[in-house]
Amino acid sequence: MSKPQGLYPQPDCGVKLSCGVKRALDTVPNLGSNPPGPGQHWVKSTCPLDCFDSCSLRVEVRQGRVERVSGDPEHPLTRGFICSKGRRWRERLYSPQRVLQPLRRFGSTWQPVSWEEALGWVAARLEEILAVSGPLAVLHVAGDGSGGLLHDLDRRFFRALGGLTQPEGSLCWGSGLAAQVYDFGANRAHFWEDLLHARTIVLWGRNPSETNIHLVPFLRQAHTAGARIISVNPQRIRLEGLDALHIQPRPGTDGALALGVIRALARQGGLDEAFIQQHVLGAERVLQEAERHDAAAVERITGVDGAAVEFLATAYGRQRPTATLFGYGMQRYVNGGNTVRAIDALAALSGNVGVAGSGANYADRSWRQVLYPLSGPDIPAQVRTIPFSRLGEGILEQRDPPIRAIFVTRANPVTQVPDTSRVMAAFRKAELSVVIDHFLTDTAQAADLFLPCTTVLEEEDIVISSWNPYGGYVWPAVPPQGGARRELDIFTDLARRMGVLDRFGEADATGWLARALAPAEPYGVTLERFRQEGTVASPLAQPVAWQDGRFATPSGKVELVSVKAKEETGSAWARYSPPAVAGQGQGLVLITPHVAHRLHSQYFNLEPEGTAPRLPHLRLHPHTAARLGLVRGEKVEVSTSQGSLHAFLQLDPSVHPETAVLPEGHWLSSGGGVNLLTPALIPDMGLGTPFYDVRCQVRPAGHGNEKK
Ligand SMILES: Nc1nc2c(c(=O)[nH]1)N[C@H]1C(S)=C(S)[C@@H](COP(=O)(O)OP(=O)(O)OC[C@H]3O[C@@H](n4cnc5c(=O)[nH]c(N)nc54)[C@H](O)[C@@H]3O)O[C@H]1N2
Ligand SMILES: Nc1nc2c(c(=O)[nH]1)N[C@H]1C(S)=C(S)[C@@H](COP(=O)(O)OP(=O)(O)OC[C@H]3O[C@@H](n4cnc5c(=O)[nH]c(N)nc54)[C@H](O)[C@@H]3O)O[C@H]1N2
Ligand SMILES: [Mo]
């Protein structure tokens, strides 16, 4: 057998940093760099999970089986270590829970069926629906379960069929993305290495110890070199070994805080007049808006006192360069887009944009600009959309035609979309529902047909990050397990059966990847280079975003006043308006954040308890629990306007006293399903999803059932 390319060890397999930034963290130990033993080889891969880090993986294969997955020591961010989820790719690959044959539902039971039968049945049902109701009767929901470029072929298939109904917007980061497009014209972030130039680093609503562990060594190194670390977050986040300062606003009020800091900045003489003059449109308008947010107003709205506001103003105005690292928690409210615009304005007015060590770092989407999207936007198709945050209700509301078929790929909408009850009702109403996944998730359990697909360890692909400049190659480590098929093969087969293969296109993995990379070729980015180097930086990403001072907005400046924003949102500049919770009376704000050991609902079933029912853990501040007469470990009922669920109570002084914290991702079928509690709201911009904009009541479980 010839030795495939891409195996370690290989000459010159190290990462080329095309940016010239010095590799700064040479002190991190190189784990897993031993040479492979006899009968064993290493395969280069890239974690496709929807995470800031997009780690470069080394997959050790012995006698055709994956033995170990570890972090690539050569990658500038992974640096030889990975999280528990990355390590458990092996466990996931071989999990006895994995489904390796198509399953069709008959009544309340699943029956294994052949691929021939499964795809034949789907094709026939789809043809009938298309003939009678047209393509808009078919809804395709794609999530971010895998970030591999080839996985975008799922969307292409439905376009090739002539059209579809699809969700619009984002469950994730939509409001902030739109905000930054108004302000800067595009989403660009500094390289992580650039943090070493910062004097202040502000983690604004971001929790790297849970969601972004590869950032932590950079924070540590910057801190050791003298940078001050500030967290703005209702929760006091865990930052071990870092002497961080914590500012804890009430949830959903960061916009008022940022405007208050801008006012204080102006009074302290901290505005960067030269930068404003040259690069900012609308500074006066925002400064005028900020005048409404004096210290007393800010304290009333946010609970943050005047001293902390002054302190933040000094951090941005005098202790600069100041790098702002946005998380997405603070934009999961109806006012989330304006919140991000207000923080962008603070960064721009203090001259913390376009300079080393600074930046309003929200996302970096420069890779997308140099790739051909395999999702096929160039294939003419009829498209109808439903806002993602209102998916359940949106499906139920559709007429002319109603939604008759639902296809789900890379997503678990029953668990992850707001208002689970309505999402479930929508699935019940559809005549045909098909889920492609690895496991029988909550969504799969609501479907008629389950099609098992391969994992990253069984595929060739390329994964690009939207949060750091790198893209990574995925070399197949082992052949597809059992009857699992690559999504590429599933959709090619379906396209052939339905007579649309000419519109879909026919190629193998290599052919499709080459096609995706074609526009990047003039920059020297080719499939061959991905195979050779393993990790490639986006040719458009800059170590210091916007350093040339040419912003991608219509005026070429930072548009704090934006005509487009005015047209699309009603306000040209950032304004503070209260979150929805402000109008919801008493109760605690329910924050449902992400946790380190899961990736949303993924890996929940690989926890030691498997899929056995268990209660989620709700965290309250001890004072809040005392006020409500609740004790640690007690079984409580958490209820909102949408629904209720049971949880065990944990006490945690790092939680804001006006909030309750219940992590997302716990499966509905195992006693969780936090989105039973979340409302389907439309935010101020970008069709994001205001998951945290809801109040809850917490009482002893059984309360109200005691009459009998
Ligand atoms: N291990 C792991 N890593 C992940 C993920 C995962 O599920 N598990 N998910 C990935 C994905 S898809 C995403 S989008 C990112 C998300 O990454 P993050 O943005 O870091 O995480 P979130 O849990 O969405 O929310 C972050 C923080 O927002 C805070 N927050 C809530 N409300 C407010 C507010 O009003 N103001 C402020 N300032 N802060 C607030 C919460 O307390 C929480 O600490 O993480 C990615 N990385
Ligand atoms: N309450 C609350 N809800 C939230 C959030 C929150 O903070 N609070 N966060 C939101 C955010 S930021 C996000 S990004 C969304 C995420 O929402 P989803 O993307 O729906 O979440 P996941 O649980 O990651 O589901 C992905 C599914 O894809 C499957 N999968 C993995 N790889 C593949 C593949 O190659 N092919 C196919 N077909 N399937 C694959 C996985 O097994 C998993 O079942 O959730 C949102 N929901
Ligand atoms: Mo996300």
PDB file of N, CA, C and O and ligand atoms in Angstrom, residues 48-50 89 92 142-146 151 154 171-173 328 332 408-413 415-418 436-439 441 451 453-456 459 487 592-594 599-602 662 664-665 667 674-675 678 691-692, ligand 2:
ATOM      1  N   PRO A  48     -13.513  19.743  13.962  1.00  0.00           N
ATOM      2  CA  PRO A  48     -14.542  20.485  13.237  1.00  0.00           C
ATOM      3  C   PRO A  48     -15.616  21.082  14.151  1.00  0.00           C
ATOM      4  O   PRO A  48     -16.607  21.614  13.669  1.00  0.00           O
ATOM      5  N   LEU A  49     -15.427  20.975  15.481  1.00  0.00           N
ATOM      6  CA  LEU A  49     -16.452  21.492  16.394  1.00  0.00           C
ATOM      7  C   LEU A  49     -16.526  23.009  16.306  1.00  0.00           C
ATOM      8  O   LEU A  49     -15.527  23.677  16.018  1.00  0.00           O
ATOM      9  N   ASP A  50     -17.717  23.523  16.615  1.00  0.00           N
ATOM     10  CA  ASP A  50     -18.005  24.950  16.470  1.00  0.00           C
ATOM     11  C   ASP A  50     -17.418  25.711  17.663  1.00  0.00           C
ATOM     12  O   ASP A  50     -18.119  26.034  18.604  1.00  0.00           O
ATOM     13  N   TRP A  89     -12.760  12.332  20.658  1.00  0.00           N
ATOM     14  CA  TRP A  89     -13.175  11.980  19.296  1.00  0.00           C
ATOM     15  C   TRP A  89     -13.071  10.477  19.078  1.00  0.00           C
ATOM     16  O   TRP A  89     -13.868   9.866  18.389  1.00  0.00           O
ATOM     17  N   ARG A  92     -15.951   8.824  20.653  1.00  0.00           N
ATOM     18  CA  ARG A  92     -17.139   9.109  19.860  1.00  0.00           C
ATOM     19  C   ARG A  92     -17.201   8.224  18.615  1.00  0.00           C
ATOM     20  O   ARG A  92     -18.245   7.683  18.262  1.00  0.00           O
ATOM     21  N   ALA A 142     -29.787  23.457   8.797  1.00  0.00           N
ATOM     22  CA  ALA A 142     -28.380  23.075   8.955  1.00  0.00           C
ATOM     23  C   ALA A 142     -27.829  23.818  10.159  1.00  0.00           C
ATOM     24  O   ALA A 142     -28.102  25.001  10.337  1.00  0.00           O
ATOM     25  N   GLY A 143     -27.083  23.108  10.990  1.00  0.00           N
ATOM     26  CA  GLY A 143     -26.430  23.766  12.127  1.00  0.00           C
ATOM     27  C   GLY A 143     -24.941  23.840  11.892  1.00  0.00           C
ATOM     28  O   GLY A 143     -24.480  23.790  10.742  1.00  0.00           O
ATOM     29  N   ASP A 144     -24.193  23.950  12.984  1.00  0.00           N
ATOM     30  CA  ASP A 144     -22.742  24.027  12.869  1.00  0.00           C
ATOM     31  C   ASP A 144     -22.078  22.818  13.500  1.00  0.00           C
ATOM     32  O   ASP A 144     -20.975  22.904  14.017  1.00  0.00           O
ATOM     33  N   GLY A 145     -22.764  21.686  13.460  1.00  0.00           N
ATOM     34  CA  GLY A 145     -22.236  20.455  14.061  1.00  0.00           C
ATOM     35  C   GLY A 145     -20.874  20.076  13.511  1.00  0.00           C
ATOM     36  O   GLY A 145     -20.045  19.523  14.209  1.00  0.00           O
ATOM     37  N   SER A 146     -20.613  20.376  12.246  1.00  0.00           N
ATOM     38  CA  SER A 146     -19.285  20.158  11.672  1.00  0.00           C
ATOM     39  C   SER A 146     -18.915  21.368  10.829  1.00  0.00           C
ATOM     40  O   SER A 146     -19.702  21.815  10.005  1.00  0.00           O
ATOM     41  N   HIS A 151     -19.138  19.783   4.226  1.00  0.00           N
ATOM     42  CA  HIS A 151     -20.458  19.629   4.834  1.00  0.00           C
ATOM     43  C   HIS A 151     -21.453  20.670   4.334  1.00  0.00           C
ATOM     44  O   HIS A 151     -22.660  20.504   4.499  1.00  0.00           O
ATOM     45  N   ASP A 154     -24.674  19.995   1.905  1.00  0.00           N
ATOM     46  CA  ASP A 154     -26.071  19.711   2.261  1.00  0.00           C
ATOM     47  C   ASP A 154     -26.986  20.806   1.703  1.00  0.00           C
ATOM     48  O   ASP A 154     -28.013  20.544   1.088  1.00  0.00           O
ATOM     49  N   LEU A 171     -28.447  31.268  15.527  1.00  0.00           N
ATOM     50  CA  LEU A 171     -28.686  30.959  16.942  1.00  0.00           C
ATOM     51  C   LEU A 171     -27.540  31.489  17.787  1.00  0.00           C
ATOM     52  O   LEU A 171     -27.595  31.432  19.005  1.00  0.00           O
ATOM     53  N   CYS A 172     -26.494  31.951  17.142  1.00  0.00           N
ATOM     54  CA  CYS A 172     -25.218  32.095  17.817  1.00  0.00           C
ATOM     55  C   CYS A 172     -24.804  33.560  17.969  1.00  0.00           C
ATOM     56  O   CYS A 172     -24.941  34.147  19.017  1.00  0.00           O
ATOM     57  N   TRP A 173     -24.326  34.146  16.919  1.00  0.00           N
ATOM     58  CA  TRP A 173     -23.600  35.409  17.001  1.00  0.00           C
ATOM     59  C   TRP A 173     -24.167  36.488  16.091  1.00  0.00           C
ATOM     60  O   TRP A 173     -23.532  37.497  15.847  1.00  0.00           O
ATOM     61  N   TYR A 328     -20.157  36.020  23.177  1.00  0.00           N
ATOM     62  CA  TYR A 328     -21.451  36.205  22.545  1.00  0.00           C
ATOM     63  C   TYR A 328     -22.595  36.279  23.541  1.00  0.00           C
ATOM     64  O   TYR A 328     -23.730  36.543  23.165  1.00  0.00           O
ATOM     65  N   ARG A 332     -26.969  38.034  23.511  1.00  0.00           N
ATOM     66  CA  ARG A 332     -28.131  37.128  23.480  1.00  0.00           C
ATOM     67  C   ARG A 332     -29.331  37.759  24.202  1.00  0.00           C
ATOM     68  O   ARG A 332     -29.962  37.161  25.067  1.00  0.00           O
ATOM     69  N   VAL A 408     -32.811  17.690   8.629  1.00  0.00           N
ATOM     70  CA  VAL A 408     -31.874  18.292   9.583  1.00  0.00           C
ATOM     71  C   VAL A 408     -30.485  17.706   9.363  1.00  0.00           C
ATOM     72  O   VAL A 408     -30.317  16.480   9.355  1.00  0.00           O
ATOM     73  N   THR A 409     -29.517  18.583   9.183  1.00  0.00           N
ATOM     74  CA  THR A 409     -28.127  18.129   9.086  1.00  0.00           C
ATOM     75  C   THR A 409     -27.267  18.964  10.022  1.00  0.00           C
ATOM     76  O   THR A 409     -27.449  20.185  10.119  1.00  0.00           O
ATOM     77  N   ARG A 410     -26.348  18.325  10.719  1.00  0.00           N
ATOM     78  CA  ARG A 410     -25.379  19.006  11.597  1.00  0.00           C
ATOM     79  C   ARG A 410     -26.055  19.838  12.677  1.00  0.00           C
ATOM     80  O   ARG A 410     -25.499  20.845  13.116  1.00  0.00           O
ATOM     81  N   ALA A 411     -27.247  19.495  13.083  1.00  0.00           N
ATOM     82  CA  ALA A 411     -27.973  20.351  14.017  1.00  0.00           C
ATOM     83  C   ALA A 411     -28.856  19.518  14.934  1.00  0.00           C
ATOM     84  O   ALA A 411     -29.224  18.390  14.601  1.00  0.00           O
ATOM     85  N   ASN A 412     -29.183  20.117  16.048  1.00  0.00           N
ATOM     86  CA  ASN A 412     -30.071  19.467  17.010  1.00  0.00           C
ATOM     87  C   ASN A 412     -31.105  20.487  17.489  1.00  0.00           C
ATOM     88  O   ASN A 412     -31.099  20.910  18.650  1.00  0.00           O
ATOM     89  N   PRO A 413     -31.985  20.918  16.553  1.00  0.00           N
ATOM     90  CA  PRO A 413     -32.861  22.046  16.889  1.00  0.00           C
ATOM     91  C   PRO A 413     -33.837  21.786  18.041  1.00  0.00           C
ATOM     92  O   PRO A 413     -34.197  22.726  18.744  1.00  0.00           O
ATOM     93  N   THR A 415     -33.217  20.466  20.853  1.00  0.00           N
ATOM     94  CA  THR A 415     -32.511  20.816  22.090  1.00  0.00           C
ATOM     95  C   THR A 415     -31.990  22.247  22.074  1.00  0.00           C
ATOM     96  O   THR A 415     -31.912  22.882  23.125  1.00  0.00           O
ATOM     97  N   GLN A 416     -31.629  22.771  20.909  1.00  0.00           N
ATOM     98  CA  GLN A 416     -30.826  24.003  20.860  1.00  0.00           C
ATOM     99  C   GLN A 416     -31.560  25.264  20.411  1.00  0.00           C
ATOM    100  O   GLN A 416     -30.999  26.354  20.477  1.00  0.00           O
ATOM    101  N   VAL A 417     -32.783  25.129  19.910  1.00  0.00           N
ATOM    102  CA  VAL A 417     -33.511  26.310  19.429  1.00  0.00           C
ATOM    103  C   VAL A 417     -34.498  26.741  20.516  1.00  0.00           C
ATOM    104  O   VAL A 417     -35.019  25.890  21.235  1.00  0.00           O
ATOM    105  N   PRO A 418     -34.764  28.056  20.681  1.00  0.00           N
ATOM    106  CA  PRO A 418     -35.713  28.473  21.709  1.00  0.00           C
ATOM    107  C   PRO A 418     -37.088  27.840  21.522  1.00  0.00           C
ATOM    108  O   PRO A 418     -37.468  27.483  20.402  1.00  0.00           O
ATOM    109  N   ILE A 436     -29.799  13.582   9.727  1.00  0.00           N
ATOM    110  CA  ILE A 436     -28.489  12.960   9.488  1.00  0.00           C
ATOM    111  C   ILE A 436     -27.610  13.302  10.677  1.00  0.00           C
ATOM    112  O   ILE A 436     -27.433  14.482  11.017  1.00  0.00           O
ATOM    113  N   ASP A 437     -27.080  12.316  11.372  1.00  0.00           N
ATOM    114  CA  ASP A 437     -26.282  12.576  12.580  1.00  0.00           C
ATOM    115  C   ASP A 437     -25.483  11.324  12.926  1.00  0.00           C
ATOM    116  O   ASP A 437     -25.492  10.344  12.165  1.00  0.00           O
ATOM    117  N   HIS A 438     -24.795  11.384  14.072  1.00  0.00           N
ATOM    118  CA  HIS A 438     -24.066  10.204  14.560  1.00  0.00           C
ATOM    119  C   HIS A 438     -24.871   9.447  15.604  1.00  0.00           C
ATOM    120  O   HIS A 438     -24.687   8.251  15.796  1.00  0.00           O
ATOM    121  N   PHE A 439     -25.704  10.190  16.308  1.00  0.00           N
ATOM    122  CA  PHE A 439     -26.407   9.620  17.462  1.00  0.00           C
ATOM    123  C   PHE A 439     -27.906   9.922  17.369  1.00  0.00           C
ATOM    124  O   PHE A 439     -28.317  10.872  16.700  1.00  0.00           O
ATOM    125  N   THR A 441     -30.154  11.762  18.699  1.00  0.00           N
ATOM    126  CA  THR A 441     -30.335  12.967  19.523  1.00  0.00           C
ATOM    127  C   THR A 441     -31.827  13.204  19.761  1.00  0.00           C
ATOM    128  O   THR A 441     -32.668  12.504  19.199  1.00  0.00           O
ATOM    129  N   LEU A 451     -30.365   8.902   9.208  1.00  0.00           N
ATOM    130  CA  LEU A 451     -29.294   8.467   8.312  1.00  0.00           C
ATOM    131  C   LEU A 451     -27.958   8.702   9.014  1.00  0.00           C
ATOM    132  O   LEU A 451     -27.640   9.834   9.396  1.00  0.00           O
ATOM    133  N   CYS A 453     -24.096   9.327   9.531  1.00  0.00           N
ATOM    134  CA  CYS A 453     -22.975   9.856   8.737  1.00  0.00           C
ATOM    135  C   CYS A 453     -21.658   9.621   9.456  1.00  0.00           C
ATOM    136  O   CYS A 453     -21.621   9.272  10.627  1.00  0.00           O
ATOM    137  N   THR A 454     -20.582   9.865   8.716  1.00  0.00           N
ATOM    138  CA  THR A 454     -19.235   9.664   9.251  1.00  0.00           C
ATOM    139  C   THR A 454     -18.841  10.816  10.168  1.00  0.00           C
ATOM    140  O   THR A 454     -19.425  11.898  10.115  1.00  0.00           O
ATOM    141  N   THR A 455     -17.817  10.566  10.978  1.00  0.00           N
ATOM    142  CA  THR A 455     -17.226  11.627  11.804  1.00  0.00           C
ATOM    143  C   THR A 455     -15.985  12.160  11.092  1.00  0.00           C
ATOM    144  O   THR A 455     -15.544  11.604  10.085  1.00  0.00           O
ATOM    145  N   VAL A 456     -15.408  13.171  11.677  1.00  0.00           N
ATOM    146  CA  VAL A 456     -14.211  13.789  11.094  1.00  0.00           C
ATOM    147  C   VAL A 456     -13.067  12.780  10.929  1.00  0.00           C
ATOM    148  O   VAL A 456     -12.236  12.930  10.031  1.00  0.00           O
ATOM    149  N   GLU A 459     -13.167  11.043   7.334  1.00  0.00           N
ATOM    150  CA  GLU A 459     -13.380  11.882   6.142  1.00  0.00           C
ATOM    151  C   GLU A 459     -12.114  12.648   5.757  1.00  0.00           C
ATOM    152  O   GLU A 459     -11.277  12.918   6.613  1.00  0.00           O
ATOM    153  N   GLU A 487     -21.510  12.536   4.231  1.00  0.00           N
ATOM    154  CA  GLU A 487     -22.635  13.338   3.732  1.00  0.00           C
ATOM    155  C   GLU A 487     -22.482  13.623   2.240  1.00  0.00           C
ATOM    156  O   GLU A 487     -23.476  13.667   1.506  1.00  0.00           O
ATOM    157  N   THR A 592     -28.294  30.709  30.208  1.00  0.00           N
ATOM    158  CA  THR A 592     -28.066  29.292  29.868  1.00  0.00           C
ATOM    159  C   THR A 592     -26.791  29.183  29.034  1.00  0.00           C
ATOM    160  O   THR A 592     -26.842  29.040  27.814  1.00  0.00           O
ATOM    161  N   PRO A 593     -25.639  29.266  29.685  1.00  0.00           N
ATOM    162  CA  PRO A 593     -24.370  29.369  28.951  1.00  0.00           C
ATOM    163  C   PRO A 593     -23.811  28.011  28.523  1.00  0.00           C
ATOM    164  O   PRO A 593     -24.357  26.962  28.833  1.00  0.00           O
ATOM    165  N   HIS A 594     -22.666  28.085  27.845  1.00  0.00           N
ATOM    166  CA  HIS A 594     -21.981  26.891  27.341  1.00  0.00           C
ATOM    167  C   HIS A 594     -21.004  26.394  28.405  1.00  0.00           C
ATOM    168  O   HIS A 594     -20.497  27.181  29.182  1.00  0.00           O
ATOM    169  N   LEU A 599     -20.056  20.389  23.859  1.00  0.00           N
ATOM    170  CA  LEU A 599     -20.142  21.376  22.791  1.00  0.00           C
ATOM    171  C   LEU A 599     -21.630  21.428  22.478  1.00  0.00           C
ATOM    172  O   LEU A 599     -22.136  20.574  21.768  1.00  0.00           O
ATOM    173  N   HIS A 600     -22.329  22.364  23.111  1.00  0.00           N
ATOM    174  CA  HIS A 600     -23.789  22.372  23.077  1.00  0.00           C
ATOM    175  C   HIS A 600     -24.299  21.003  23.552  1.00  0.00           C
ATOM    176  O   HIS A 600     -23.938  20.558  24.619  1.00  0.00           O
ATOM    177  N   SER A 601     -25.079  20.328  22.675  1.00  0.00           N
ATOM    178  CA  SER A 601     -25.627  19.040  23.112  1.00  0.00           C
ATOM    179  C   SER A 601     -24.676  17.891  22.808  1.00  0.00           C
ATOM    180  O   SER A 601     -24.956  16.743  23.149  1.00  0.00           O
ATOM    181  N   GLN A 602     -23.545  18.189  22.153  1.00  0.00           N
ATOM    182  CA  GLN A 602     -22.622  17.114  21.801  1.00  0.00           C
ATOM    183  C   GLN A 602     -21.777  16.744  23.022  1.00  0.00           C
ATOM    184  O   GLN A 602     -21.377  17.609  23.780  1.00  0.00           O
ATOM    185  N   LEU A 662     -28.122  28.091  34.234  1.00  0.00           N
ATOM    186  CA  LEU A 662     -28.463  26.704  33.920  1.00  0.00           C
ATOM    187  C   LEU A 662     -27.818  26.367  32.577  1.00  0.00           C
ATOM    188  O   LEU A 662     -28.272  26.833  31.531  1.00  0.00           O
ATOM    189  N   GLU A 664     -26.645  25.104  28.973  1.00  0.00           N
ATOM    190  CA  GLU A 664     -27.360  24.536  27.825  1.00  0.00           C
ATOM    191  C   GLU A 664     -26.774  23.171  27.470  1.00  0.00           C
ATOM    192  O   GLU A 664     -25.698  22.806  27.936  1.00  0.00           O
ATOM    193  N   GLY A 665     -27.469  22.432  26.611  1.00  0.00           N
ATOM    194  CA  GLY A 665     -26.907  21.213  26.014  1.00  0.00           C
ATOM    195  C   GLY A 665     -27.368  19.899  26.635  1.00  0.00           C
ATOM    196  O   GLY A 665     -27.162  18.853  26.039  1.00  0.00           O
ATOM    197  N   TRP A 667     -29.621  16.945  27.289  1.00  0.00           N
ATOM    198  CA  TRP A 667     -30.665  16.425  26.391  1.00  0.00           C
ATOM    199  C   TRP A 667     -32.046  16.426  27.059  1.00  0.00           C
ATOM    200  O   TRP A 667     -32.178  16.046  28.229  1.00  0.00           O
ATOM    201  N   VAL A 674     -33.028  22.878  28.247  1.00  0.00           N
ATOM    202  CA  VAL A 674     -33.189  24.245  28.783  1.00  0.00           C
ATOM    203  C   VAL A 674     -34.039  25.113  27.876  1.00  0.00           C
ATOM    204  O   VAL A 674     -34.637  26.086  28.338  1.00  0.00           O
ATOM    205  N   ASN A 675     -34.098  24.764  26.591  1.00  0.00           N
ATOM    206  CA  ASN A 675     -34.859  25.642  25.699  1.00  0.00           C
ATOM    207  C   ASN A 675     -36.370  25.432  25.782  1.00  0.00           C
ATOM    208  O   ASN A 675     -37.130  26.134  25.114  1.00  0.00           O
ATOM    209  N   THR A 678     -36.902  28.944  27.111  1.00  0.00           N
ATOM    210  CA  THR A 678     -36.494  30.190  26.454  1.00  0.00           C
ATOM    211  C   THR A 678     -37.533  30.642  25.424  1.00  0.00           C
ATOM    212  O   THR A 678     -38.128  29.822  24.727  1.00  0.00           O
ATOM    213  N   PHE A 691     -31.460  34.273  23.628  1.00  0.00           N
ATOM    214  CA  PHE A 691     -31.712  33.161  24.554  1.00  0.00           C
ATOM    215  C   PHE A 691     -31.816  33.591  26.019  1.00  0.00           C
ATOM    216  O   PHE A 691     -32.558  33.000  26.788  1.00  0.00           O
ATOM    217  N   TYR A 692     -30.993  34.583  26.431  1.00  0.00           N
ATOM    218  CA  TYR A 692     -30.890  34.875  27.868  1.00  0.00           C
ATOM    219  C   TYR A 692     -31.878  35.955  28.315  1.00  0.00           C
ATOM    220  O   TYR A 692     -31.879  36.339  29.482  1.00  0.00           O
TER     221      TYR A 692
HETATM  222  N1  LIG B   2     -30.408  28.075  25.812  1.00  0.00           N
HETATM  223  C1  LIG B   2     -29.389  28.203  24.955  1.00  0.00           C
HETATM  224  N2  LIG B   2     -29.476  27.626  23.746  1.00  0.00           N
HETATM  225  C2  LIG B   2     -28.458  27.780  22.859  1.00  0.00           C
HETATM  226  C3  LIG B   2     -27.306  28.523  23.194  1.00  0.00           C
HETATM  227  C4  LIG B   2     -27.224  29.109  24.491  1.00  0.00           C
HETATM  228  O1  LIG B   2     -26.229  29.773  24.848  1.00  0.00           O
HETATM  229  N3  LIG B   2     -28.297  28.913  25.350  1.00  0.00           N
HETATM  230  N4  LIG B   2     -26.292  28.659  22.272  1.00  0.00           N
HETATM  231  C5  LIG B   2     -26.660  28.639  20.869  1.00  0.00           C
HETATM  232  C6  LIG B   2     -25.473  28.567  20.003  1.00  0.00           C
HETATM  233  S1  LIG B   2     -24.253  29.725  20.278  1.00  0.00           S
HETATM  234  C7  LIG B   2     -25.346  27.682  19.017  1.00  0.00           C
HETATM  235  S2  LIG B   2     -24.005  27.825  17.936  1.00  0.00           S
HETATM  236  C8  LIG B   2     -26.378  26.634  18.791  1.00  0.00           C
HETATM  237  C9  LIG B   2     -25.814  25.289  18.307  1.00  0.00           C
HETATM  238  O2  LIG B   2     -26.856  24.513  17.844  1.00  0.00           O
HETATM  239  P1  LIG B   2     -26.587  23.128  17.091  1.00  0.00           P
HETATM  240  O3  LIG B   2     -25.560  23.307  16.019  1.00  0.00           O
HETATM  241  O4  LIG B   2     -27.907  22.561  16.703  1.00  0.00           O
HETATM  242  O5  LIG B   2     -25.957  22.304  18.317  1.00  0.00           O
HETATM  243  P2  LIG B   2     -25.204  20.952  18.548  1.00  0.00           P
HETATM  244  O6  LIG B   2     -25.690  20.430  19.840  1.00  0.00           O
HETATM  245  O7  LIG B   2     -23.751  21.174  18.402  1.00  0.00           O
HETATM  246  O8  LIG B   2     -25.763  19.982  17.405  1.00  0.00           O
HETATM  247  C10 LIG B   2     -25.030  19.605  16.304  1.00  0.00           C
HETATM  248  C11 LIG B   2     -25.442  18.205  15.895  1.00  0.00           C
HETATM  249  O9  LIG B   2     -24.708  17.876  14.719  1.00  0.00           O
HETATM  250  C12 LIG B   2     -24.227  16.548  14.844  1.00  0.00           C
HETATM  251  N5  LIG B   2     -23.052  16.415  13.967  1.00  0.00           N
HETATM  252  C13 LIG B   2     -21.746  16.544  14.268  1.00  0.00           C
HETATM  253  N6  LIG B   2     -20.997  16.372  13.168  1.00  0.00           N
HETATM  254  C14 LIG B   2     -21.843  16.142  12.148  1.00  0.00           C
HETATM  255  C15 LIG B   2     -21.657  15.915  10.759  1.00  0.00           C
HETATM  256  O10 LIG B   2     -20.557  15.886  10.243  1.00  0.00           O
HETATM  257  N7  LIG B   2     -22.795  15.765  10.007  1.00  0.00           N
HETATM  258  C16 LIG B   2     -24.054  15.782  10.550  1.00  0.00           C
HETATM  259  N8  LIG B   2     -25.105  15.646   9.761  1.00  0.00           N
HETATM  260  N9  LIG B   2     -24.230  15.955  11.873  1.00  0.00           N
HETATM  261  C17 LIG B   2     -23.149  16.156  12.647  1.00  0.00           C
HETATM  262  C18 LIG B   2     -23.944  16.382  16.306  1.00  0.00           C
HETATM  263  O11 LIG B   2     -23.887  15.008  16.666  1.00  0.00           O
HETATM  264  C19 LIG B   2     -25.097  17.155  16.946  1.00  0.00           C
HETATM  265  O12 LIG B   2     -26.201  16.334  17.183  1.00  0.00           O
HETATM  266  O13 LIG B   2     -27.095  26.401  20.011  1.00  0.00           O
HETATM  267  C20 LIG B   2     -27.697  27.567  20.505  1.00  0.00           C
HETATM  268  N10 LIG B   2     -28.572  27.230  21.620  1.00  0.00           N
END
